PDB file of C-alpha atoms and ligand atoms in Angstrom:
ATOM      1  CA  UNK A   1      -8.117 -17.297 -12.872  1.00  0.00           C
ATOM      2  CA  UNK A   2      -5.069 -19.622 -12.709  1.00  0.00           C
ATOM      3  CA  UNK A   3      -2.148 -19.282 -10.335  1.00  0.00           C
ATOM      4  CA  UNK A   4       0.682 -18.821 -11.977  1.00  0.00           C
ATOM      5  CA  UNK A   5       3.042 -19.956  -9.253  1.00  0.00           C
ATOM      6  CA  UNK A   6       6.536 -20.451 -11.318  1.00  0.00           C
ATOM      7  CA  UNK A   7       6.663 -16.359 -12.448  1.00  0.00           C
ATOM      8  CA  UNK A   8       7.571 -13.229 -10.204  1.00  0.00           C
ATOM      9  CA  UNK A   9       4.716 -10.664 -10.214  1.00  0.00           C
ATOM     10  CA  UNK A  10       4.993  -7.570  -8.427  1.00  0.00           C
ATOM     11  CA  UNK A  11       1.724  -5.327  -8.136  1.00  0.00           C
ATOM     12  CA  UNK A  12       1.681  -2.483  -6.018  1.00  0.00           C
ATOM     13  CA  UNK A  13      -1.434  -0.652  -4.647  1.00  0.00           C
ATOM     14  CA  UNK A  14      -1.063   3.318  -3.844  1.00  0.00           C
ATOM     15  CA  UNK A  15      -3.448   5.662  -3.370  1.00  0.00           C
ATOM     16  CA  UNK A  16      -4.446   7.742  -0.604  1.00  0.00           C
ATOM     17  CA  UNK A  17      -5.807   7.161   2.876  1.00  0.00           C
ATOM     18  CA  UNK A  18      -9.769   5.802   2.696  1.00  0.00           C
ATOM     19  CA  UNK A  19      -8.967   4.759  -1.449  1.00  0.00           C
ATOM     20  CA  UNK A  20     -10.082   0.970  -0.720  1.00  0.00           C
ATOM     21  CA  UNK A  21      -6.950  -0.163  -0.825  1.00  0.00           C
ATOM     22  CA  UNK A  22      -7.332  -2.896   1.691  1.00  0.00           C
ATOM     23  CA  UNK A  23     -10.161  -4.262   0.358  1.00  0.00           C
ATOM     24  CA  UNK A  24      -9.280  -4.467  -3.299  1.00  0.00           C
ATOM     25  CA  UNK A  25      -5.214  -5.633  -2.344  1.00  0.00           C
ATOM     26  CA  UNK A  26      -7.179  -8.891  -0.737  1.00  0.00           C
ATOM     27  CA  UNK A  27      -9.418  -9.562  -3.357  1.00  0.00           C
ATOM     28  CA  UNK A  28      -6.866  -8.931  -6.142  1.00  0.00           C
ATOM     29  CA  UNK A  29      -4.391 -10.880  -3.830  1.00  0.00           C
ATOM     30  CA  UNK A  30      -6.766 -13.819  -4.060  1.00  0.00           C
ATOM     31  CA  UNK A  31      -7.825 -13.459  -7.652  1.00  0.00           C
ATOM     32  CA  UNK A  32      -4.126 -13.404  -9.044  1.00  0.00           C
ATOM     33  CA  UNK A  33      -2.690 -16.017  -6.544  1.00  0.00           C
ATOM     34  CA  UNK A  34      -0.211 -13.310  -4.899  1.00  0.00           C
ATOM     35  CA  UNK A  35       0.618 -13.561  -1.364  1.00  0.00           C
ATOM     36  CA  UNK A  36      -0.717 -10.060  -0.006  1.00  0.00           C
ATOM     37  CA  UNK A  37       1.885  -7.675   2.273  1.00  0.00           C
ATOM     38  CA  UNK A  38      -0.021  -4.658   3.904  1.00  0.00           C
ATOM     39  CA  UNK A  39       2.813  -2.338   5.500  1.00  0.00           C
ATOM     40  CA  UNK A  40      -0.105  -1.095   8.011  1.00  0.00           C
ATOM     41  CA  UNK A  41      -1.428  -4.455   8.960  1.00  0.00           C
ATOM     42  CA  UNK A  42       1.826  -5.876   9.531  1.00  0.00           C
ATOM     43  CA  UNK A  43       2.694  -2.610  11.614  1.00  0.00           C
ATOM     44  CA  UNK A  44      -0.647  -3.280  14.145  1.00  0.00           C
ATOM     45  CA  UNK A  45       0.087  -6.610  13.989  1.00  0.00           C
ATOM     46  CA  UNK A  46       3.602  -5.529  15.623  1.00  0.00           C
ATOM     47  CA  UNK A  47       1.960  -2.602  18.007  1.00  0.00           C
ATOM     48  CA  UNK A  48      -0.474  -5.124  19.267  1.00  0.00           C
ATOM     49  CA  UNK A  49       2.339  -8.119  20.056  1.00  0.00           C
ATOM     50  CA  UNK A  50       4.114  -5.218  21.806  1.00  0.00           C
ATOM     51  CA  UNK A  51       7.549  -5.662  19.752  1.00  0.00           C
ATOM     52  CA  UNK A  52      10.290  -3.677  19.910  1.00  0.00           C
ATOM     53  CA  UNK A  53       9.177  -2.353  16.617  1.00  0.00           C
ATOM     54  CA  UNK A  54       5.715  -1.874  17.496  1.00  0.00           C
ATOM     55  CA  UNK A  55       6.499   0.110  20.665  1.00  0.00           C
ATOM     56  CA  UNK A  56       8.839   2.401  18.593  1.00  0.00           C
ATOM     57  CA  UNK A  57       5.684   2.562  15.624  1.00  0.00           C
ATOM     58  CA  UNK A  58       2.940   3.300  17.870  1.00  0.00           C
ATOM     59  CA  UNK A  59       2.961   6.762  18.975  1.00  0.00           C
ATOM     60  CA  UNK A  60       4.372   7.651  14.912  1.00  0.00           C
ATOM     61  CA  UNK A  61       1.037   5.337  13.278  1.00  0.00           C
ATOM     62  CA  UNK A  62      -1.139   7.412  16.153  1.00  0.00           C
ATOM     63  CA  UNK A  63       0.336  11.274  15.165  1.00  0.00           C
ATOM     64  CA  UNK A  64      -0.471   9.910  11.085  1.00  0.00           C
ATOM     65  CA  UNK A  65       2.919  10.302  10.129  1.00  0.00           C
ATOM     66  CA  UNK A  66       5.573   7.793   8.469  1.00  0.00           C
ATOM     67  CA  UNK A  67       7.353   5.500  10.148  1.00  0.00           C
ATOM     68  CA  UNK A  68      10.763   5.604   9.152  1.00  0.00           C
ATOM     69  CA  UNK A  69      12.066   4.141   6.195  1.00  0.00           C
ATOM     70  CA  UNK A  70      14.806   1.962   7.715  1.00  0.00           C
ATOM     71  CA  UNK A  71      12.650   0.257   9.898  1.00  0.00           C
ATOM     72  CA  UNK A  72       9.589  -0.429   6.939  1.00  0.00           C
ATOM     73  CA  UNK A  73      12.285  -1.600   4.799  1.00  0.00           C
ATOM     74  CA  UNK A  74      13.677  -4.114   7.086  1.00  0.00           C
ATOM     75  CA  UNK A  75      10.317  -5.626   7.544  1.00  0.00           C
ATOM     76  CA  UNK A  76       9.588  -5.919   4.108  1.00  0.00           C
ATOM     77  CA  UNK A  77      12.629  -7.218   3.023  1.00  0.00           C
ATOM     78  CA  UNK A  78      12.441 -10.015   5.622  1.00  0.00           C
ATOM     79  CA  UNK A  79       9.087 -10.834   3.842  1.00  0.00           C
ATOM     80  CA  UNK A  80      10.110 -10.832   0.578  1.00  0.00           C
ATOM     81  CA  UNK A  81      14.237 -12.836   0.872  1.00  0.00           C
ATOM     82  CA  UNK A  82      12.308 -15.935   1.172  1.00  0.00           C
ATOM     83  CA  UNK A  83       9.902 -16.069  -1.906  1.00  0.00           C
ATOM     84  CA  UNK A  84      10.720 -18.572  -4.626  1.00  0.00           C
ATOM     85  CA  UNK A  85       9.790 -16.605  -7.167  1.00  0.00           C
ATOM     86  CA  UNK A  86       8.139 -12.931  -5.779  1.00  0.00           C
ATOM     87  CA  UNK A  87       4.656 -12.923  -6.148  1.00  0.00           C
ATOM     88  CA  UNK A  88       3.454 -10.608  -4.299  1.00  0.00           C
ATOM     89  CA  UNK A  89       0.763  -7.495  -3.930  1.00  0.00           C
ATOM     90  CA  UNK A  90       2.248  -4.817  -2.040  1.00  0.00           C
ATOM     91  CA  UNK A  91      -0.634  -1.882  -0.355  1.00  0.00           C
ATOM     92  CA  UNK A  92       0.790   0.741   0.963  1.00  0.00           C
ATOM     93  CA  UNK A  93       4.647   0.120  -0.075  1.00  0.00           C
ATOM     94  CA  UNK A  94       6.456   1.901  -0.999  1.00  0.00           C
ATOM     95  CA  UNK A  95       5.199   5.371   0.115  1.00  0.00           C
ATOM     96  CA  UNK A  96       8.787   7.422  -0.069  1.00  0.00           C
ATOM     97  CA  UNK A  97      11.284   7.721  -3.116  1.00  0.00           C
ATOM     98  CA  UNK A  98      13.809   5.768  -0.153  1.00  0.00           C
ATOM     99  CA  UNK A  99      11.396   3.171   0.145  1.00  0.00           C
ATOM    100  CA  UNK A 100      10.474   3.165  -4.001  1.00  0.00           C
ATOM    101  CA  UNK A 101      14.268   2.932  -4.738  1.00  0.00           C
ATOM    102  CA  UNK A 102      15.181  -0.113  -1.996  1.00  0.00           C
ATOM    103  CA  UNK A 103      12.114  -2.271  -3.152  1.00  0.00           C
ATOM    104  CA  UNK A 104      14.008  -1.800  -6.799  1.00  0.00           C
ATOM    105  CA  UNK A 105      17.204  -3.024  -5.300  1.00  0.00           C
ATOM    106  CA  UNK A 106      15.410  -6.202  -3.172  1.00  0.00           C
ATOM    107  CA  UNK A 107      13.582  -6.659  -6.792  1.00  0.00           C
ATOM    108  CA  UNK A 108      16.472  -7.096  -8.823  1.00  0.00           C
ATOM    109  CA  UNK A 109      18.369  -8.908  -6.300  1.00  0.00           C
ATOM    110  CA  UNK A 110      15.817 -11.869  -7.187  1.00  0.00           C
ATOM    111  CA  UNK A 111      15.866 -11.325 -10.628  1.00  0.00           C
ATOM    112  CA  UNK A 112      12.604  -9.938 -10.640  1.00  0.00           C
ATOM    113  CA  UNK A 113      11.099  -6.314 -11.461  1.00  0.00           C
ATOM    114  CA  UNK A 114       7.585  -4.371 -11.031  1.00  0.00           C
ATOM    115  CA  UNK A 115       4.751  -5.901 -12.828  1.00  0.00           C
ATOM    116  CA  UNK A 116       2.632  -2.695 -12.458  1.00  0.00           C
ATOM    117  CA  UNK A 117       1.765   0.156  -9.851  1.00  0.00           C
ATOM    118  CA  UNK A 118      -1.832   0.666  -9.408  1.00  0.00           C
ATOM    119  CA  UNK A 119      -3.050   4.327  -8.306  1.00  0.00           C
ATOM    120  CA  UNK A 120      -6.615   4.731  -6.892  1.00  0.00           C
ATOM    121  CA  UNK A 121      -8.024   8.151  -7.325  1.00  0.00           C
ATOM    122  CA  UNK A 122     -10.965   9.247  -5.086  1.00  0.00           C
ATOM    123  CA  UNK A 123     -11.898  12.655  -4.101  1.00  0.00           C
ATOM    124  CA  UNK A 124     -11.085  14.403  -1.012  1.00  0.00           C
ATOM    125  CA  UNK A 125     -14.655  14.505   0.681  1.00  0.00           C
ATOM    126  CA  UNK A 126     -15.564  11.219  -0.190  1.00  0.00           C
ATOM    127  CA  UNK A 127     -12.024   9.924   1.299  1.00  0.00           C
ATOM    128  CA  UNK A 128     -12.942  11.847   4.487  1.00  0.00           C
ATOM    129  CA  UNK A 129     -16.473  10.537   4.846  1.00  0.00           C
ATOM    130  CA  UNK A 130     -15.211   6.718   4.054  1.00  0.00           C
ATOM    131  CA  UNK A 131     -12.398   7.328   6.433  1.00  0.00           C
ATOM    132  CA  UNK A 132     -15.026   8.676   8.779  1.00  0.00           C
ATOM    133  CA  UNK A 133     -17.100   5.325   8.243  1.00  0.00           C
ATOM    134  CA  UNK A 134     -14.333   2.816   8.729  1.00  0.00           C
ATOM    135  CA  UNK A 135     -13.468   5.097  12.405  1.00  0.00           C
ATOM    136  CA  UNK A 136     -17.026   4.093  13.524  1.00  0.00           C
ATOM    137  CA  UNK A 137     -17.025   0.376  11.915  1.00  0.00           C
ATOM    138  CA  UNK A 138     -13.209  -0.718  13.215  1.00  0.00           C
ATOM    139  CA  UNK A 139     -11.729   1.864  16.041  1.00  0.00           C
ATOM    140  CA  UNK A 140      -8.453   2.487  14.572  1.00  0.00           C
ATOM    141  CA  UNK A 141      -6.880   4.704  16.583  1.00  0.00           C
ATOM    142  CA  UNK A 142      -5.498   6.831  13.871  1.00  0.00           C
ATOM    143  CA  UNK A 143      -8.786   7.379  12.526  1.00  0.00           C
ATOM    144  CA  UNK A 144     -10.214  10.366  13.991  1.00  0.00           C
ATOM    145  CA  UNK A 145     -10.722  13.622  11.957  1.00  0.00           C
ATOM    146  CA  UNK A 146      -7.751  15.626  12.995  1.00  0.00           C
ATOM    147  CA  UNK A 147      -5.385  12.792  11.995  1.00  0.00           C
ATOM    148  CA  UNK A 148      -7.630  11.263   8.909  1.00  0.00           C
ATOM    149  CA  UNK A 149      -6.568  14.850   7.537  1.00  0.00           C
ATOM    150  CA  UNK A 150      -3.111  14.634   8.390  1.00  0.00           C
ATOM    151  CA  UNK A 151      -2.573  11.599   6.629  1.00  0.00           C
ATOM    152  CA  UNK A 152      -4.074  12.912   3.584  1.00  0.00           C
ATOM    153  CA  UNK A 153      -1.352  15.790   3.439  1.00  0.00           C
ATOM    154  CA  UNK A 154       1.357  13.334   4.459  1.00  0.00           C
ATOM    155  CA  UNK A 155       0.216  10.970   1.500  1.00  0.00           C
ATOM    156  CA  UNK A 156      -0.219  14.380  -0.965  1.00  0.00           C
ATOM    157  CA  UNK A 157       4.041  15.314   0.369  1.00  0.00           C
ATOM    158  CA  UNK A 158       5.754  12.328   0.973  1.00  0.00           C
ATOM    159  CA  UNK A 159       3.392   9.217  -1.693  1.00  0.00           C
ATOM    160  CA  UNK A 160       2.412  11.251  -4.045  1.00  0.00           C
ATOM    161  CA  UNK A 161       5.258  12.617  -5.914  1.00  0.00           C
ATOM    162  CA  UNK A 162       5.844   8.367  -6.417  1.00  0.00           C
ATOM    163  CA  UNK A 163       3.292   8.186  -8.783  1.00  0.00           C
ATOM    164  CA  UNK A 164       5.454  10.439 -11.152  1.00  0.00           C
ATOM    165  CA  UNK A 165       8.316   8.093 -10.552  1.00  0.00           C
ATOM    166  CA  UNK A 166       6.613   4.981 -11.689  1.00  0.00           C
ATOM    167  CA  UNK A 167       4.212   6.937 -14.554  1.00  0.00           C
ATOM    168  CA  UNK A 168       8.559   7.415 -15.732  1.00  0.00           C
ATOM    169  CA  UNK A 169       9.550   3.728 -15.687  1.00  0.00           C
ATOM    170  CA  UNK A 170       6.007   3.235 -17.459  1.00  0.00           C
ATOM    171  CA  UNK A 171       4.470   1.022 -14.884  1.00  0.00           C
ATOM    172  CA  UNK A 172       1.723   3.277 -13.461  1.00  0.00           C
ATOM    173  CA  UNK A 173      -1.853   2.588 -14.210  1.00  0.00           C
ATOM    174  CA  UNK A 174      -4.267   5.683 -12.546  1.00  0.00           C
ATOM    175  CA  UNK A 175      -7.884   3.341 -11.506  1.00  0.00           C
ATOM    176  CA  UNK A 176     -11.105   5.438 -10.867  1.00  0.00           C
ATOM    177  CA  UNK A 177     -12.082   4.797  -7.058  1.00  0.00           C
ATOM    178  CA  UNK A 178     -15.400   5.340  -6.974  1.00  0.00           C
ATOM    179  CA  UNK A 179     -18.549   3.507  -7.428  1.00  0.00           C
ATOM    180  CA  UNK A 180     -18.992  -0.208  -5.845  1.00  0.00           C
ATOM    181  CA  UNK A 181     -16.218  -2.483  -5.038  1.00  0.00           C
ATOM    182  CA  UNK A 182     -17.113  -5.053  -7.581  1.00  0.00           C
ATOM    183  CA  UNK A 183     -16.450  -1.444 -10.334  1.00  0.00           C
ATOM    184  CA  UNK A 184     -13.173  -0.401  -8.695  1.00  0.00           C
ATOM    185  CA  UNK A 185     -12.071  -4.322  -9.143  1.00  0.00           C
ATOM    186  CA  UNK A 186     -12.756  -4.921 -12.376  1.00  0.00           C
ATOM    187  CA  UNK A 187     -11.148  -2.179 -13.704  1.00  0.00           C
ATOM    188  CA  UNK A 188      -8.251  -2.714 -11.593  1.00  0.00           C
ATOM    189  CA  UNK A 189      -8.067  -5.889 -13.655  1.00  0.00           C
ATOM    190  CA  UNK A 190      -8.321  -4.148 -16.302  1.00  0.00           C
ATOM    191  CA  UNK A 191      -5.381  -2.499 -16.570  1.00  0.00           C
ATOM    192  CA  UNK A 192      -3.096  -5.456 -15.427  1.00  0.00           C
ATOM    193  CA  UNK A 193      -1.075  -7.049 -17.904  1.00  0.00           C
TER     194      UNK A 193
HETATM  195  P1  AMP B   1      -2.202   2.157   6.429  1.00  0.00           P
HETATM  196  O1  AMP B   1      -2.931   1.046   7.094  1.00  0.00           O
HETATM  197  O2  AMP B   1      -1.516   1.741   5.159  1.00  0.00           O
HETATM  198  O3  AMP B   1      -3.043   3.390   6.250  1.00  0.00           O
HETATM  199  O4  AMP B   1      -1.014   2.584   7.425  1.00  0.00           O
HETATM  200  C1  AMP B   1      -1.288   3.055   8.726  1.00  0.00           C
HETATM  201  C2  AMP B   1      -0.060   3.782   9.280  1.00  0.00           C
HETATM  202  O5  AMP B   1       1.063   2.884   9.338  1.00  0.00           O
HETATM  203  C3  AMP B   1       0.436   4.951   8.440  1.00  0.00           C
HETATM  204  O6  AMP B   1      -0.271   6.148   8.706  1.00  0.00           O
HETATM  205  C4  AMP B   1       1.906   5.013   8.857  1.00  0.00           C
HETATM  206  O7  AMP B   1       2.049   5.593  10.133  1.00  0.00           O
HETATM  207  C5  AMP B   1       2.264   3.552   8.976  1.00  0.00           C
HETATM  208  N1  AMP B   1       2.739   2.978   7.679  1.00  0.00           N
HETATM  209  C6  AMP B   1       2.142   2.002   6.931  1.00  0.00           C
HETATM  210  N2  AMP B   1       2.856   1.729   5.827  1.00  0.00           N
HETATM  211  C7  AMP B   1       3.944   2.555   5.876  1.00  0.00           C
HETATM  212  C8  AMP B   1       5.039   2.772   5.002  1.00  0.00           C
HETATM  213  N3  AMP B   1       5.183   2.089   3.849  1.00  0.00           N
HETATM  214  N4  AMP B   1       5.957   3.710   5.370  1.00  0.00           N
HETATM  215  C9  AMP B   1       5.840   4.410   6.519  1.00  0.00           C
HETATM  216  N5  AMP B   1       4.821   4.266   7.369  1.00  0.00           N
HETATM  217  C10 AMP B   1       3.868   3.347   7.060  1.00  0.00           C
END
């Protein structure tokens, strides 16, 4: 596929905790020559450099619960000021309506807007037993069973009501989860303009 470097694109990747979202933002990253932000990677990143912001993050990331918006939005924003135009794939931002509403703002402040928000649906026991999987394969410390299910009710309170938001500005696509990786890609691509 060719990179279309001189136009914005803005995809975002929600779904909940254990959806593939990782894996599909890099490959889909790759595919559509976007540069690839991951809220939660750039977050461990910080909590293992031992920043100011990673010491504050830690013990929040560890309990499953959000890190506040002020700070997330900060560290986005930093990322995105510089990009000549925004092309970027954006997994696991925004995750409030506070963080939904100041990614609009940074948007049109460079002129650009939200190519699409992609929703991965998977059900809850196969989220639990991937999350499960991942806990074994990687050690992340917020992956144990008390706080894999903690998560999921955060993302059902505080993410999910989102999805509504975009489905409004007609930018929500809903993606079947399950099945192989390769499956779950191509019909991710699917549904992008
Ligand atoms: P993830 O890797 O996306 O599952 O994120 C891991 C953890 O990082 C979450 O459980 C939150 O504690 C924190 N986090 C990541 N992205 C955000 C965000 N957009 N807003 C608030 N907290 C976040």
């Amino acid at each position: 596929m060719s990179v279309e470097a001189g136009r914005a694109e803005v995809v975002l990747l929600m779904g909940p905790p254990g959806a593939g979202k990782g894996t599909q933002a890099a490959r889909l990253a790759e595919a559509r020559g976007l540069r690839k932000l991951s809220t939660g990677d750039m977050l461990r990143s910080h909590v293992a450099r031992g920043t100011e912001l990673g010491r504050a993050a830690k013990g929040i990331m560890d309990a499953g619960e959000l890190v506040p918006d002020d700070l997330i939005i900060a560290m986005v924003e930093a990322e995105l000021a510089p990009m000549r135009p925004v092309r970027v794939l954006l997994d696991g931002f925004p995750r409030t309506p506070g963080q939904a509403e100041a990614l609009e703002t940074l948007l049109a402040r460079e002129g650009a807007s939200l190519t699409a928000a992609v929703a991965l649906e998977v059900a809850d026991d196969e989220l639990v037993r991937r999350l499960g999987g991942r806990a074994v394969e990687e050690g992340r410390s917020d992956d144990n069973e008390s706080t894999i299910r903690y998560r999921m009710n955060v993302y059902r309170k505080q993410t999910q009501p989102l999805l509504d938001y975009y489905d409004q500005r007609g930018t929500l696509h809903c993606v079947d989860g399950m099945g192989s990786m390769d499956d779950v890609f191509e019909r991710i691509n699917g549904v992008l303009p």
